[in-house]
Amino acid sequence: MTRRTEFDQQLDAMQKLLIQMGTQVEQAIAGSMRALQEVDVVLAKSIVRDDAEINQMEERITEMGTMLIATQQPVAKDLRRILVAFKISNDLERMADLAVDIAKVVLRLEGEDLIKPLIDLPRMAEIVQVMTYESIQSFINENVDLAYKMAKDDDTVDALYSQILRELFSLMVENPKTASQAMLLSFVGRYIERIGDYATNIGENVVYLVTGKRPDLNV
């Protein structure tokens, strides 16, 4: 086996773990939103519990990449790919933490009825799930166009978040008794908006990987 073949195989293994990590983050986002819609405490607790596995994946990716750098001494774009993988795994871990934060809101809502049907929050969650998937695909395929799509999707998420805040504020004015839950739901909107920002960060890193220049997509 040549040195290059060995490097490619190890890099492929690391990238497959990154894809798996991205999939679990997508599932955590979807699960936390479903738990919120149904005020499902059992599901929320499982989201919190499963976060440890995602954390372990980040640690494993760091170990694999560090070993590649130490044993294969990659240069130029190969080195950038490993360093970008580190950053992506860190962004994914933070996205998973935000899904856990949503789940913790559900735990605080135990026994309550929702003050309004959830429409825009699930829509935001759907968009950031797609962003999470596409951000990983853009890395694996070095697809700069897909990376730039993150910015447009993030704008949609931001607009929905602003709309949610306006609606929740109106609810609090009309009925002050809704204030406590309205604040919690606004926190959920913020958590999802931050997930979108992290997905956009991944897009920026993909552009850096391909071009050597880092754009600012979070504007």
Tab-separated table of C-alpha atoms in Angstrom:
chain	number	residue	atom	x	y	z
A	1	MET	CA	0.000	0.000	0.000
A	2	THR	CA	1.411	3.374	-0.975
A	3	ARG	CA	1.629	6.240	1.473
A	4	ARG	CA	-0.975	8.150	-0.573
A	5	THR	CA	-3.404	5.225	-0.588
A	6	GLU	CA	-3.068	4.856	3.182
A	7	PHE	CA	-3.678	8.572	3.640
A	8	ASP	CA	-6.765	8.508	1.408
A	9	GLN	CA	-8.221	5.537	3.283
A	10	GLN	CA	-7.729	7.158	6.679
A	11	LEU	CA	-9.134	10.455	5.417
A	12	ASP	CA	-12.151	8.631	4.001
A	13	ALA	CA	-12.775	6.946	7.363
A	14	MET	CA	-12.684	10.313	9.105
A	15	GLN	CA	-15.082	11.824	6.562
A	16	LYS	CA	-17.510	8.917	6.960
A	17	LEU	CA	-17.566	9.532	10.706
A	18	LEU	CA	-18.231	13.211	10.007
A	19	ILE	CA	-21.209	12.247	7.820
A	20	GLN	CA	-22.497	9.978	10.592
A	21	MET	CA	-22.102	12.790	13.112
A	22	GLY	CA	-24.018	15.159	10.823
A	23	THR	CA	-26.835	12.630	10.501
A	24	GLN	CA	-27.132	12.309	14.269
A	25	VAL	CA	-27.206	16.078	14.656
A	26	GLU	CA	-30.028	16.242	12.084
A	27	GLN	CA	-31.910	13.615	14.074
A	28	ALA	CA	-31.338	15.528	17.319
A	29	ILE	CA	-32.774	18.702	15.778
A	30	ALA	CA	-35.794	16.844	14.399
A	31	GLY	CA	-36.338	14.967	17.652
A	32	SER	CA	-36.112	18.047	19.843
A	33	MET	CA	-38.666	19.878	17.700
A	34	ARG	CA	-41.026	16.889	17.717
A	35	ALA	CA	-40.643	16.720	21.499
A	36	LEU	CA	-41.556	20.409	21.708
A	37	GLN	CA	-44.609	20.086	19.469
A	38	GLU	CA	-45.904	17.179	21.530
A	39	VAL	CA	-44.435	18.326	24.876
A	40	ASP	CA	-42.935	14.839	24.964
A	41	VAL	CA	-40.702	14.723	28.028
A	42	VAL	CA	-39.537	11.164	27.398
A	43	LEU	CA	-38.291	12.056	23.922
A	44	ALA	CA	-36.683	15.236	25.251
A	45	LYS	CA	-34.759	13.249	27.857
A	46	SER	CA	-33.499	10.876	25.152
A	47	ILE	CA	-32.168	13.856	23.153
A	48	VAL	CA	-30.268	15.040	26.223
A	49	ARG	CA	-28.932	11.557	26.923
A	50	ASP	CA	-27.799	10.849	23.353
A	51	ASP	CA	-25.725	14.034	23.182
A	52	ALA	CA	-22.820	12.209	24.816
A	53	GLU	CA	-22.452	10.014	21.731
A	54	ILE	CA	-22.179	13.063	19.467
A	55	ASN	CA	-19.526	14.509	21.768
A	56	GLN	CA	-17.570	11.270	21.475
A	57	MET	CA	-17.733	11.473	17.683
A	58	GLU	CA	-16.168	14.923	17.760
A	59	GLU	CA	-13.378	13.621	19.964
A	60	ARG	CA	-12.820	10.657	17.643
A	61	ILE	CA	-12.630	12.896	14.562
A	62	THR	CA	-10.065	15.068	16.335
A	63	GLU	CA	-8.032	11.972	17.223
A	64	MET	CA	-8.167	10.606	13.668
A	65	GLY	CA	-7.192	13.941	12.123
A	66	THR	CA	-4.374	14.499	14.604
A	67	MET	CA	-3.028	11.033	13.844
A	68	LEU	CA	-3.163	11.766	10.107
A	69	ILE	CA	-1.209	14.976	10.555
A	70	ALA	CA	1.377	13.283	12.792
A	71	THR	CA	1.929	10.195	10.639
A	72	GLN	CA	1.286	11.418	7.099
A	73	GLN	CA	2.489	15.023	7.382
A	74	PRO	CA	-0.024	16.348	4.824
A	75	VAL	CA	0.567	19.696	3.164
A	76	ALA	CA	-1.458	22.285	1.248
A	77	LYS	CA	-5.039	21.270	0.519
A	78	ASP	CA	-4.795	17.894	2.272
A	79	LEU	CA	-3.871	19.681	5.483
A	80	ARG	CA	-6.665	22.228	4.971
A	81	ARG	CA	-9.181	19.401	4.558
A	82	ILE	CA	-8.211	17.908	7.915
A	83	LEU	CA	-8.248	21.275	9.681
A	84	VAL	CA	-11.652	22.091	8.157
A	85	ALA	CA	-12.958	18.698	9.325
A	86	PHE	CA	-11.905	19.675	12.866
A	87	LYS	CA	-13.878	22.909	12.624
A	88	ILE	CA	-16.922	21.211	11.113
A	89	SER	CA	-17.040	18.586	13.855
A	90	ASN	CA	-16.816	21.370	16.435
A	91	ASP	CA	-19.684	23.256	14.755
A	92	LEU	CA	-21.760	20.060	14.646
A	93	GLU	CA	-21.126	19.463	18.341
A	94	ARG	CA	-22.370	22.962	19.147
A	95	MET	CA	-25.437	22.422	16.948
A	96	ALA	CA	-26.176	19.263	18.923
A	97	ASP	CA	-25.831	21.227	22.173
A	98	LEU	CA	-28.466	23.659	20.896
A	99	ALA	CA	-30.798	20.749	20.101
A	100	VAL	CA	-30.269	19.676	23.723
A	101	ASP	CA	-31.168	23.206	24.848
A	102	ILE	CA	-34.473	22.865	22.961
A	103	ALA	CA	-35.072	19.528	24.661
A	104	LYS	CA	-34.428	21.148	28.050
A	105	VAL	CA	-37.112	23.733	27.260
A	106	VAL	CA	-39.512	20.804	26.761
A	107	LEU	CA	-38.597	19.508	30.215
A	108	ARG	CA	-39.493	22.905	31.674
A	109	LEU	CA	-42.850	22.808	29.861
A	110	GLU	CA	-43.841	19.431	31.294
A	111	GLY	CA	-47.560	19.375	32.058
A	112	GLU	CA	-48.336	22.582	30.148
A	113	ASP	CA	-50.381	23.095	27.002
A	114	LEU	CA	-48.730	25.147	24.287
A	115	ILE	CA	-49.967	28.734	24.144
A	116	LYS	CA	-50.170	28.623	20.329
A	117	PRO	CA	-49.903	26.122	17.479
A	118	LEU	CA	-46.272	25.853	16.418
A	119	ILE	CA	-45.898	26.706	12.721
A	120	ASP	CA	-42.798	28.821	12.158
A	121	LEU	CA	-40.579	27.085	14.725
A	122	PRO	CA	-40.962	23.681	13.005
A	123	ARG	CA	-40.389	25.409	9.655
A	124	MET	CA	-37.156	26.899	10.973
A	125	ALA	CA	-36.109	23.495	12.272
A	126	GLU	CA	-36.794	21.867	8.897
A	127	ILE	CA	-34.627	24.427	7.129
A	128	VAL	CA	-31.677	24.056	9.493
A	129	GLN	CA	-31.911	20.261	9.206
A	130	VAL	CA	-31.517	20.606	5.441
A	131	MET	CA	-28.707	23.107	5.987
A	132	THR	CA	-26.950	20.613	8.257
A	133	TYR	CA	-27.170	17.871	5.641
A	134	GLU	CA	-26.148	20.129	2.769
A	135	SER	CA	-23.244	21.628	4.702
A	136	ILE	CA	-21.700	18.176	5.105
A	137	GLN	CA	-22.384	17.317	1.460
A	138	SER	CA	-20.741	20.561	0.363
A	139	PHE	CA	-17.627	19.549	2.317
A	140	ILE	CA	-17.479	15.994	1.031
A	141	ASN	CA	-18.051	17.061	-2.594
A	142	GLU	CA	-16.219	20.398	-2.349
A	143	ASN	CA	-19.391	22.041	-3.647
A	144	VAL	CA	-18.915	25.801	-3.283
A	145	ASP	CA	-22.343	26.592	-4.761
A	146	LEU	CA	-23.997	24.509	-2.052
A	147	ALA	CA	-21.873	26.263	0.550
A	148	TYR	CA	-23.077	29.669	-0.649
A	149	LYS	CA	-26.667	28.378	-0.519
A	150	MET	CA	-26.204	28.311	3.269
A	151	ALA	CA	-26.297	32.121	3.310
A	152	LYS	CA	-29.665	32.291	1.517
A	153	ASP	CA	-31.180	29.602	3.729
A	154	ASP	CA	-29.860	31.370	6.807
A	155	ASP	CA	-31.595	34.584	5.710
A	156	THR	CA	-34.899	32.673	5.595
A	157	VAL	CA	-34.288	31.306	9.090
A	158	ASP	CA	-33.507	34.792	10.394
A	159	ALA	CA	-36.708	36.190	8.856
A	160	LEU	CA	-38.809	33.449	10.451
A	161	TYR	CA	-37.147	34.085	13.800
A	162	SER	CA	-38.014	37.794	13.619
A	163	GLN	CA	-41.610	36.913	12.781
A	164	ILE	CA	-41.824	34.510	15.723
A	165	LEU	CA	-40.560	37.168	18.117
A	166	ARG	CA	-43.214	39.610	16.911
A	167	GLU	CA	-45.980	37.040	17.364
A	168	LEU	CA	-44.822	36.022	20.827
A	169	PHE	CA	-44.531	39.643	21.927
A	170	SER	CA	-48.094	40.272	20.762
A	171	LEU	CA	-49.285	37.250	22.715
A	172	MET	CA	-47.600	38.509	25.883
A	173	VAL	CA	-49.219	41.934	25.482
A	174	GLU	CA	-52.659	40.411	24.933
A	175	ASN	CA	-52.328	37.901	27.752
A	176	PRO	CA	-49.531	38.445	30.297
A	177	LYS	CA	-50.104	34.939	31.671
A	178	THR	CA	-48.455	33.590	28.518
A	179	ALA	CA	-45.233	35.494	29.211
A	180	SER	CA	-43.278	32.656	30.810
A	181	GLN	CA	-43.909	30.143	28.020
A	182	ALA	CA	-43.590	32.805	25.327
A	183	MET	CA	-40.088	33.555	26.597
A	184	LEU	CA	-39.173	29.874	26.481
A	185	LEU	CA	-40.461	29.586	22.911
A	186	SER	CA	-38.452	32.660	21.953
A	187	PHE	CA	-35.377	30.921	23.355
A	188	VAL	CA	-36.136	27.950	21.089
A	189	GLY	CA	-36.259	30.301	18.111
A	190	ARG	CA	-32.877	31.684	19.126
A	191	TYR	CA	-31.403	28.197	19.464
A	192	ILE	CA	-32.582	27.219	15.971
A	193	GLU	CA	-31.293	30.501	14.550
A	194	ARG	CA	-27.876	29.735	16.059
A	195	ILE	CA	-27.911	26.255	14.517
A	196	GLY	CA	-28.374	27.952	11.149
A	197	ASP	CA	-25.384	30.178	11.877
A	198	TYR	CA	-23.207	27.153	12.616
A	199	ALA	CA	-24.303	25.500	9.366
A	200	THR	CA	-23.310	28.701	7.576
A	201	ASN	CA	-19.924	28.545	9.321
A	202	ILE	CA	-19.445	25.135	7.741
A	203	GLY	CA	-20.234	26.661	4.357
A	204	GLU	CA	-17.560	29.305	4.946
A	205	ASN	CA	-15.033	26.620	5.790
A	206	VAL	CA	-15.877	24.695	2.624
A	207	VAL	CA	-15.235	27.800	0.515
A	208	TYR	CA	-11.916	28.200	2.359
A	209	LEU	CA	-11.062	24.568	1.677
A	210	VAL	CA	-11.673	24.910	-2.066
A	211	THR	CA	-10.412	28.446	-2.707
A	212	GLY	CA	-8.039	29.189	0.159
A	213	LYS	CA	-10.137	32.291	0.989
A	214	ARG	CA	-12.762	32.587	3.715
A	215	PRO	CA	-15.938	34.569	2.907
A	216	ASP	CA	-18.306	35.978	5.517
A	217	LEU	CA	-21.659	34.276	4.875
A	218	ASN	CA	-23.184	35.366	8.190
A	219	VAL	CA	-24.053	38.892	7.075
